[in-house]
């Protein structure tokens, strides 16, 4: 089994910053891809940013230039630095990881429990 633990959400004023963290642990042979998704009330879950094992990144157009995704050297922790936050960034943010299982060598997709980000004055 693979577990993802997120942290860093909270309440912030418009224009402020937050940093989310997600740590992957468990039966991991290799992490191939990690990403942050978000889901606002009444809306579908959407990709915010992703990073491959090689370090390539992709972002939703709505966050380009404001958010930065990064990972540690072991590729088992991913961060999302969020700057210039707007009220429309308010959502539950979910960590997502695509890993190869250590024992079975099968590719798995795992989700974190989510962390709430509220941007409001």
Short mmCIF file of N, CA, C and O in Angstrom, two decimals:
data_model
loop_
_atom_site.label_atom_id
_atom_site.label_comp_id
_atom_site.label_asym_id
_atom_site.label_seq_id
_atom_site.Cartn_x
_atom_site.Cartn_y
_atom_site.Cartn_z
N UNK A 1 0.83 -1.19 0.00
CA UNK A 1 0.00 0.00 0.00
C UNK A 1 0.87 1.24 0.00
O UNK A 1 1.99 1.23 0.48
N UNK A 2 0.30 2.29 -0.58
CA UNK A 2 0.98 3.58 -0.64
C UNK A 2 0.09 4.61 0.04
O UNK A 2 -1.12 4.64 -0.19
N UNK A 3 0.69 5.44 0.84
CA UNK A 3 -0.06 6.50 1.52
C UNK A 3 0.49 7.86 1.13
O UNK A 3 1.70 8.03 0.92
N UNK A 4 -0.42 8.82 1.02
CA UNK A 4 -0.06 10.21 0.76
C UNK A 4 -0.60 11.06 1.91
O UNK A 4 -1.78 10.97 2.25
N UNK A 5 0.27 11.86 2.49
CA UNK A 5 -0.13 12.74 3.58
C UNK A 5 0.14 14.18 3.17
O UNK A 5 1.28 14.55 2.90
N UNK A 6 -0.93 14.98 3.14
CA UNK A 6 -0.84 16.38 2.73
C UNK A 6 -0.83 17.28 3.95
O UNK A 6 -1.39 16.94 4.99
N UNK A 7 -0.24 18.44 3.78
CA UNK A 7 -0.27 19.46 4.83
C UNK A 7 -0.07 20.83 4.19
O UNK A 7 0.34 20.93 3.04
N UNK A 8 -0.42 21.86 4.96
CA UNK A 8 -0.14 23.22 4.52
C UNK A 8 -1.34 24.05 4.13
O UNK A 8 -1.20 25.23 3.83
N UNK A 9 -2.52 23.46 4.11
CA UNK A 9 -3.70 24.25 3.75
C UNK A 9 -4.07 25.21 4.86
O UNK A 9 -3.51 25.18 5.96
N UNK A 10 -5.03 26.08 4.57
CA UNK A 10 -5.49 27.03 5.57
C UNK A 10 -6.18 28.21 4.96
O UNK A 10 -6.52 28.21 3.78
N UNK A 11 -6.36 29.24 5.77
CA UNK A 11 -7.03 30.47 5.36
C UNK A 11 -5.97 31.53 5.06
O UNK A 11 -5.06 31.75 5.88
N UNK A 12 -6.11 32.17 3.93
CA UNK A 12 -5.15 33.21 3.55
C UNK A 12 -5.91 34.33 2.85
O UNK A 12 -6.94 34.09 2.20
N UNK A 13 -5.41 35.54 2.98
CA UNK A 13 -6.05 36.68 2.32
C UNK A 13 -5.67 36.73 0.84
O UNK A 13 -4.61 36.22 0.45
N UNK A 14 -6.50 37.32 0.02
CA UNK A 14 -6.15 37.49 -1.40
C UNK A 14 -4.78 38.17 -1.54
O UNK A 14 -4.48 39.12 -0.81
N UNK A 15 -3.99 37.64 -2.45
CA UNK A 15 -2.64 38.15 -2.65
C UNK A 15 -1.60 37.45 -1.81
O UNK A 15 -0.39 37.65 -2.01
N UNK A 16 -2.03 36.64 -0.87
CA UNK A 16 -1.12 35.94 0.02
C UNK A 16 -0.56 34.68 -0.59
O UNK A 16 -0.81 34.36 -1.76
N UNK A 17 0.22 33.95 0.22
CA UNK A 17 0.90 32.74 -0.23
C UNK A 17 0.67 31.59 0.74
O UNK A 17 0.47 31.80 1.95
N UNK A 18 0.71 30.40 0.19
CA UNK A 18 0.68 29.18 0.99
C UNK A 18 1.58 28.16 0.30
O UNK A 18 1.77 28.21 -0.91
N UNK A 19 2.09 27.22 1.10
CA UNK A 19 2.88 26.13 0.55
C UNK A 19 2.29 24.81 1.02
O UNK A 19 2.21 24.57 2.22
N UNK A 20 1.88 24.00 0.06
CA UNK A 20 1.36 22.68 0.36
C UNK A 20 2.48 21.64 0.23
O UNK A 20 3.36 21.77 -0.62
N UNK A 21 2.41 20.62 1.07
CA UNK A 21 3.37 19.52 1.01
C UNK A 21 2.61 18.20 0.95
O UNK A 21 1.53 18.07 1.51
N UNK A 22 3.21 17.23 0.29
CA UNK A 22 2.62 15.89 0.21
C UNK A 22 3.75 14.88 0.27
O UNK A 22 4.68 14.93 -0.55
N UNK A 23 3.66 13.99 1.24
CA UNK A 23 4.69 12.97 1.42
C UNK A 23 4.11 11.60 1.07
O UNK A 23 3.06 11.21 1.59
N UNK A 24 4.80 10.90 0.19
CA UNK A 24 4.40 9.55 -0.20
C UNK A 24 5.24 8.53 0.57
O UNK A 24 6.45 8.69 0.71
N UNK A 25 4.56 7.50 1.06
CA UNK A 25 5.26 6.46 1.80
C UNK A 25 4.59 5.11 1.56
O UNK A 25 3.47 5.04 1.07
N UNK A 26 5.31 4.04 1.93
CA UNK A 26 4.74 2.72 1.78
C UNK A 26 5.53 1.89 0.79
O UNK A 26 6.73 2.08 0.61
N UNK A 27 4.83 0.99 0.12
CA UNK A 27 5.47 0.05 -0.80
C UNK A 27 5.74 0.69 -2.16
O UNK A 27 5.11 0.39 -3.15
N UNK A 28 6.73 1.56 -2.16
CA UNK A 28 7.04 2.32 -3.37
C UNK A 28 8.34 1.81 -3.97
O UNK A 28 9.39 1.86 -3.32
N UNK A 29 8.27 1.36 -5.21
CA UNK A 29 9.50 1.02 -5.95
C UNK A 29 10.05 2.28 -6.61
O UNK A 29 11.22 2.58 -6.52
N UNK A 30 9.13 3.00 -7.26
CA UNK A 30 9.52 4.26 -7.87
C UNK A 30 8.28 5.13 -8.03
O UNK A 30 7.19 4.63 -8.25
N UNK A 31 8.48 6.42 -7.85
CA UNK A 31 7.41 7.39 -8.09
C UNK A 31 7.59 7.93 -9.50
O UNK A 31 8.63 8.50 -9.82
N UNK A 32 6.60 7.75 -10.33
CA UNK A 32 6.71 8.19 -11.72
C UNK A 32 6.18 9.61 -11.94
O UNK A 32 6.65 10.34 -12.81
N UNK A 33 5.19 9.97 -11.14
CA UNK A 33 4.53 11.26 -11.37
C UNK A 33 3.80 11.64 -10.10
O UNK A 33 3.18 10.80 -9.45
N UNK A 34 3.87 12.92 -9.74
CA UNK A 34 3.08 13.44 -8.63
C UNK A 34 2.42 14.73 -9.08
O UNK A 34 2.97 15.48 -9.90
N UNK A 35 1.24 14.98 -8.54
CA UNK A 35 0.47 16.14 -8.98
C UNK A 35 -0.42 16.65 -7.87
O UNK A 35 -0.68 15.96 -6.88
N UNK A 36 -0.88 17.86 -8.06
CA UNK A 36 -1.90 18.47 -7.21
C UNK A 36 -3.14 18.71 -8.06
O UNK A 36 -3.05 19.28 -9.15
N UNK A 37 -4.26 18.27 -7.55
CA UNK A 37 -5.57 18.56 -8.12
C UNK A 37 -6.33 19.41 -7.11
O UNK A 37 -5.98 19.46 -5.94
N UNK A 38 -7.39 20.03 -7.56
CA UNK A 38 -8.26 20.75 -6.63
C UNK A 38 -9.71 20.60 -7.06
O UNK A 38 -10.02 20.39 -8.23
N UNK A 39 -10.57 20.74 -6.06
CA UNK A 39 -12.00 20.65 -6.32
C UNK A 39 -12.70 21.72 -5.50
O UNK A 39 -12.68 21.68 -4.27
N UNK A 40 -13.31 22.65 -6.20
CA UNK A 40 -14.08 23.70 -5.56
C UNK A 40 -15.53 23.24 -5.42
O UNK A 40 -15.97 22.35 -6.15
N UNK A 41 -16.27 23.82 -4.49
CA UNK A 41 -17.67 23.41 -4.31
C UNK A 41 -18.46 23.52 -5.60
O UNK A 41 -18.43 24.54 -6.28
N UNK A 42 -19.14 22.43 -5.94
CA UNK A 42 -19.97 22.43 -7.13
C UNK A 42 -19.24 22.27 -8.44
O UNK A 42 -19.86 22.35 -9.51
N UNK A 43 -17.93 22.06 -8.36
CA UNK A 43 -17.14 21.92 -9.59
C UNK A 43 -16.43 20.58 -9.62
O UNK A 43 -16.29 19.91 -8.60
N UNK A 44 -15.98 20.22 -10.81
CA UNK A 44 -15.24 18.97 -10.97
C UNK A 44 -13.80 19.14 -10.49
O UNK A 44 -13.25 20.25 -10.48
N UNK A 45 -13.20 18.03 -10.13
CA UNK A 45 -11.80 18.05 -9.75
C UNK A 45 -10.96 18.36 -10.98
O UNK A 45 -11.20 17.82 -12.06
N UNK A 46 -9.97 19.24 -10.82
CA UNK A 46 -9.14 19.64 -11.95
C UNK A 46 -7.67 19.56 -11.58
O UNK A 46 -7.28 19.75 -10.42
N UNK A 47 -6.85 19.32 -12.60
CA UNK A 47 -5.40 19.30 -12.41
C UNK A 47 -4.90 20.72 -12.19
O UNK A 47 -5.23 21.62 -12.95
N UNK A 48 -4.10 20.90 -11.16
CA UNK A 48 -3.47 22.19 -10.89
C UNK A 48 -2.05 22.20 -11.42
O UNK A 48 -1.66 23.09 -12.17
N UNK A 49 -1.27 21.20 -11.05
CA UNK A 49 0.12 21.11 -11.48
C UNK A 49 0.62 19.70 -11.29
O UNK A 49 0.17 19.00 -10.37
N UNK A 50 1.55 19.28 -12.15
CA UNK A 50 2.13 17.96 -12.04
C UNK A 50 3.61 17.98 -12.32
O UNK A 50 4.11 18.91 -12.98
N UNK A 51 4.31 16.97 -11.81
CA UNK A 51 5.76 16.89 -12.03
C UNK A 51 6.14 15.43 -12.24
O UNK A 51 5.71 14.54 -11.51
N UNK A 52 6.93 15.19 -13.28
CA UNK A 52 7.36 13.83 -13.58
C UNK A 52 8.63 13.48 -12.79
O UNK A 52 9.28 14.34 -12.20
N UNK A 53 8.99 12.22 -12.87
CA UNK A 53 10.21 11.77 -12.20
C UNK A 53 11.43 12.51 -12.74
O UNK A 53 12.37 12.80 -12.01
N UNK A 54 11.37 12.84 -14.01
CA UNK A 54 12.48 13.55 -14.65
C UNK A 54 12.48 15.04 -14.34
O UNK A 54 13.43 15.74 -14.70
N UNK A 55 11.41 15.51 -13.71
CA UNK A 55 11.38 16.92 -13.34
C UNK A 55 10.58 17.81 -14.27
O UNK A 55 10.51 19.02 -14.05
N UNK A 56 9.97 17.23 -15.29
CA UNK A 56 9.12 18.03 -16.17
C UNK A 56 7.84 18.41 -15.45
O UNK A 56 7.27 17.60 -14.71
N UNK A 57 7.39 19.63 -15.68
CA UNK A 57 6.21 20.13 -14.99
C UNK A 57 5.14 20.58 -15.97
O UNK A 57 5.43 20.93 -17.11
N UNK A 58 3.90 20.55 -15.50
CA UNK A 58 2.80 21.12 -16.27
C UNK A 58 1.84 21.79 -15.29
O UNK A 58 1.75 21.39 -14.14
N UNK A 59 1.19 22.83 -15.77
CA UNK A 59 0.32 23.65 -14.94
C UNK A 59 -1.00 23.95 -15.65
O UNK A 59 -1.04 24.08 -16.87
N UNK A 60 -2.04 24.12 -14.86
CA UNK A 60 -3.28 24.65 -15.39
C UNK A 60 -3.04 26.10 -15.79
O UNK A 60 -2.27 26.82 -15.13
N UNK A 61 -3.70 26.53 -16.85
CA UNK A 61 -3.51 27.91 -17.31
C UNK A 61 -3.84 28.93 -16.22
O UNK A 61 -3.20 29.99 -16.12
N UNK A 62 -4.80 28.59 -15.38
CA UNK A 62 -5.25 29.54 -14.36
C UNK A 62 -4.23 29.79 -13.26
O UNK A 62 -4.36 30.76 -12.50
N UNK A 63 -3.21 28.93 -13.16
CA UNK A 63 -2.23 29.10 -12.08
C UNK A 63 -0.82 29.37 -12.59
O UNK A 63 0.10 29.61 -11.79
N UNK A 64 -0.64 29.36 -13.90
CA UNK A 64 0.70 29.60 -14.46
C UNK A 64 1.22 30.97 -14.04
O UNK A 64 0.50 31.96 -14.08
N UNK A 65 2.46 30.98 -13.59
CA UNK A 65 3.08 32.22 -13.15
C UNK A 65 2.81 32.53 -11.69
O UNK A 65 3.45 33.44 -11.13
N UNK A 66 1.90 31.80 -11.07
CA UNK A 66 1.60 32.04 -9.64
C UNK A 66 1.96 30.85 -8.77
O UNK A 66 2.38 31.02 -7.63
N UNK A 67 1.79 29.65 -9.30
CA UNK A 67 2.05 28.42 -8.54
C UNK A 67 3.31 27.75 -9.09
O UNK A 67 3.58 27.79 -10.30
N UNK A 68 4.05 27.09 -8.19
CA UNK A 68 5.22 26.33 -8.58
C UNK A 68 5.20 24.97 -7.90
O UNK A 68 5.08 24.90 -6.67
N UNK A 69 5.34 23.92 -8.70
CA UNK A 69 5.41 22.57 -8.15
C UNK A 69 6.87 22.13 -8.16
O UNK A 69 7.62 22.43 -9.08
N UNK A 70 7.25 21.43 -7.10
CA UNK A 70 8.62 20.92 -7.01
C UNK A 70 8.61 19.64 -6.18
O UNK A 70 7.60 19.31 -5.53
N UNK A 71 9.72 18.93 -6.22
CA UNK A 71 9.83 17.70 -5.44
C UNK A 71 11.22 17.59 -4.84
O UNK A 71 12.14 18.30 -5.24
N UNK A 72 11.33 16.71 -3.85
CA UNK A 72 12.64 16.52 -3.22
C UNK A 72 13.48 15.55 -4.06
O UNK A 72 13.00 15.00 -5.05
N UNK A 73 14.72 15.36 -3.65
CA UNK A 73 15.63 14.51 -4.43
C UNK A 73 15.13 13.07 -4.52
O UNK A 73 15.35 12.40 -5.52
N UNK A 74 14.47 12.59 -3.48
CA UNK A 74 13.98 11.22 -3.49
C UNK A 74 12.71 11.05 -4.30
O UNK A 74 12.26 9.93 -4.54
N UNK A 75 12.14 12.18 -4.72
CA UNK A 75 10.92 12.18 -5.53
C UNK A 75 9.71 11.62 -4.78
O UNK A 75 8.72 11.26 -5.40
N UNK A 76 9.78 11.60 -3.44
CA UNK A 76 8.64 11.09 -2.68
C UNK A 76 7.90 12.19 -1.94
O UNK A 76 6.90 11.93 -1.27
N UNK A 77 8.37 13.41 -2.07
CA UNK A 77 7.68 14.56 -1.48
C UNK A 77 7.49 15.60 -2.56
O UNK A 77 8.43 15.92 -3.29
N UNK A 78 6.29 16.11 -2.66
CA UNK A 78 6.00 17.15 -3.63
C UNK A 78 5.45 18.37 -2.91
O UNK A 78 4.74 18.24 -1.92
N UNK A 79 5.84 19.52 -3.42
CA UNK A 79 5.41 20.79 -2.84
C UNK A 79 4.64 21.60 -3.89
O UNK A 79 4.89 21.47 -5.08
N UNK A 80 3.75 22.42 -3.40
CA UNK A 80 3.07 23.38 -4.27
C UNK A 80 3.16 24.74 -3.61
O UNK A 80 2.50 24.99 -2.59
N UNK A 81 4.00 25.59 -4.15
CA UNK A 81 4.11 26.96 -3.67
C UNK A 81 3.07 27.79 -4.41
O UNK A 81 3.09 27.88 -5.64
N UNK A 82 2.17 28.39 -3.65
CA UNK A 82 1.07 29.15 -4.23
C UNK A 82 1.22 30.61 -3.82
O UNK A 82 1.16 30.93 -2.63
N UNK A 83 1.45 31.46 -4.81
CA UNK A 83 1.59 32.90 -4.57
C UNK A 83 0.45 33.65 -5.25
O UNK A 83 -0.24 33.12 -6.11
N UNK A 84 0.29 34.89 -4.86
CA UNK A 84 -0.75 35.75 -5.44
C UNK A 84 -2.10 35.04 -5.48
O UNK A 84 -2.79 35.03 -6.50
N UNK A 85 -2.47 34.48 -4.37
CA UNK A 85 -3.69 33.69 -4.31
C UNK A 85 -4.92 34.56 -4.51
O UNK A 85 -4.96 35.73 -4.09
N UNK A 86 -5.91 33.97 -5.17
CA UNK A 86 -7.16 34.65 -5.48
C UNK A 86 -8.32 33.88 -4.83
O UNK A 86 -8.21 32.67 -4.58
N UNK A 87 -9.43 34.54 -4.62
CA UNK A 87 -10.59 33.84 -4.04
C UNK A 87 -10.99 32.61 -4.86
O UNK A 87 -11.43 31.60 -4.29
N UNK A 88 -10.80 32.68 -6.17
CA UNK A 88 -11.17 31.54 -7.01
C UNK A 88 -10.23 30.35 -6.87
O UNK A 88 -10.48 29.28 -7.44
N UNK A 89 -9.15 30.50 -6.12
CA UNK A 89 -8.28 29.38 -5.81
C UNK A 89 -8.80 28.57 -4.64
O UNK A 89 -8.25 27.51 -4.32
N UNK A 90 -9.84 29.05 -4.00
CA UNK A 90 -10.43 28.33 -2.87
C UNK A 90 -10.94 26.97 -3.32
O UNK A 90 -11.72 26.86 -4.26
N UNK A 91 -10.46 25.93 -2.64
CA UNK A 91 -10.82 24.56 -3.01
C UNK A 91 -10.17 23.59 -2.04
O UNK A 91 -9.31 23.98 -1.23
N UNK A 92 -10.58 22.34 -2.14
CA UNK A 92 -9.85 21.28 -1.48
C UNK A 92 -8.78 20.80 -2.45
O UNK A 92 -9.08 20.49 -3.60
N UNK A 93 -7.55 20.79 -1.99
CA UNK A 93 -6.42 20.41 -2.84
C UNK A 93 -6.03 18.97 -2.50
O UNK A 93 -5.81 18.64 -1.33
N UNK A 94 -5.92 18.16 -3.54
CA UNK A 94 -5.61 16.75 -3.38
C UNK A 94 -4.26 16.42 -4.02
O UNK A 94 -3.98 16.83 -5.15
N UNK A 95 -3.48 15.67 -3.31
CA UNK A 95 -2.23 15.15 -3.85
C UNK A 95 -2.51 13.84 -4.59
O UNK A 95 -3.33 13.02 -4.14
N UNK A 96 -1.84 13.66 -5.70
CA UNK A 96 -2.00 12.46 -6.52
C UNK A 96 -0.63 11.91 -6.88
O UNK A 96 0.28 12.69 -7.20
N UNK A 97 -0.47 10.61 -6.78
CA UNK A 97 0.82 10.00 -7.13
C UNK A 97 0.60 8.76 -7.98
O UNK A 97 -0.33 7.99 -7.73
N UNK A 98 1.45 8.62 -8.96
CA UNK A 98 1.45 7.41 -9.80
C UNK A 98 2.78 6.70 -9.52
O UNK A 98 3.84 7.25 -9.86
N UNK A 99 2.67 5.55 -8.90
CA UNK A 99 3.87 4.86 -8.43
C UNK A 99 3.87 3.43 -8.93
O UNK A 99 2.84 2.90 -9.36
N UNK A 100 5.05 2.83 -8.88
CA UNK A 100 5.17 1.40 -9.15
C UNK A 100 5.33 0.70 -7.80
O UNK A 100 6.20 1.07 -7.00
N UNK A 101 4.47 -0.28 -7.58
CA UNK A 101 4.47 -0.99 -6.31
C UNK A 101 5.76 -1.79 -6.13
O UNK A 101 6.23 -2.44 -7.08
N UNK A 102 6.31 -1.72 -4.93
CA UNK A 102 7.59 -2.37 -4.65
C UNK A 102 7.53 -3.88 -4.82
O UNK A 102 8.48 -4.49 -5.32
N UNK A 103 6.44 -4.49 -4.40
CA UNK A 103 6.36 -5.96 -4.43
C UNK A 103 5.81 -6.49 -5.74
O UNK A 103 6.34 -7.45 -6.29
N UNK A 104 4.74 -5.88 -6.23
CA UNK A 104 4.06 -6.41 -7.42
C UNK A 104 4.61 -5.85 -8.72
O UNK A 104 4.35 -6.41 -9.78
N UNK A 105 5.31 -4.69 -8.60
CA UNK A 105 5.81 -3.97 -9.78
C UNK A 105 4.67 -3.49 -10.67
O UNK A 105 4.89 -3.18 -11.85
N UNK A 106 3.46 -3.41 -10.10
CA UNK A 106 2.34 -2.85 -10.84
C UNK A 106 2.26 -1.35 -10.61
O UNK A 106 2.63 -0.85 -9.55
N UNK A 107 1.76 -0.63 -11.62
CA UNK A 107 1.58 0.82 -11.52
C UNK A 107 0.27 1.12 -10.81
O UNK A 107 -0.78 0.57 -11.15
N UNK A 108 0.33 1.99 -9.83
CA UNK A 108 -0.83 2.35 -9.03
C UNK A 108 -1.02 3.86 -9.03
O UNK A 108 -0.05 4.61 -9.16
N UNK A 109 -2.26 4.28 -8.87
CA UNK A 109 -2.58 5.69 -8.69
C UNK A 109 -3.19 5.86 -7.30
O UNK A 109 -4.13 5.14 -6.95
N UNK A 110 -2.65 6.78 -6.54
CA UNK A 110 -3.08 6.99 -5.16
C UNK A 110 -3.42 8.45 -4.92
O UNK A 110 -2.78 9.34 -5.50
N UNK A 111 -4.42 8.67 -4.06
CA UNK A 111 -4.86 10.02 -3.72
C UNK A 111 -4.68 10.28 -2.23
O UNK A 111 -4.82 9.38 -1.40
N UNK A 112 -4.37 11.52 -1.91
CA UNK A 112 -4.36 11.95 -0.53
C UNK A 112 -5.77 12.28 -0.06
O UNK A 112 -6.72 12.23 -0.84
N UNK A 113 -5.87 12.65 1.21
CA UNK A 113 -7.19 12.91 1.79
C UNK A 113 -7.69 14.32 1.50
O UNK A 113 -8.87 14.62 1.69
N UNK A 114 -6.81 15.17 1.04
CA UNK A 114 -7.20 16.54 0.69
C UNK A 114 -6.90 17.52 1.80
O UNK A 114 -6.97 17.19 2.99
N UNK A 115 -6.59 18.74 1.41
CA UNK A 115 -6.37 19.81 2.37
C UNK A 115 -7.07 21.07 1.84
O UNK A 115 -6.98 21.39 0.66
N UNK A 116 -7.78 21.74 2.73
CA UNK A 116 -8.61 22.87 2.32
C UNK A 116 -7.79 24.16 2.27
O UNK A 116 -7.09 24.51 3.22
N UNK A 117 -7.92 24.84 1.15
CA UNK A 117 -7.33 26.17 0.99
C UNK A 117 -8.47 27.16 0.80
O UNK A 117 -9.29 27.00 -0.11
N UNK A 118 -8.51 28.15 1.66
CA UNK A 118 -9.54 29.18 1.58
C UNK A 118 -8.88 30.53 1.41
O UNK A 118 -8.04 30.93 2.23
N UNK A 119 -9.24 31.22 0.33
CA UNK A 119 -8.68 32.55 0.06
C UNK A 119 -9.81 33.55 0.24
O UNK A 119 -10.75 33.60 -0.54
N UNK A 120 -9.71 34.33 1.30
CA UNK A 120 -10.79 35.25 1.62
C UNK A 120 -10.26 36.37 2.51
O UNK A 120 -9.36 36.16 3.32
N UNK A 121 -10.87 37.52 2.35
CA UNK A 121 -10.51 38.64 3.23
C UNK A 121 -11.46 38.70 4.42
O UNK A 121 -11.32 39.57 5.29
#
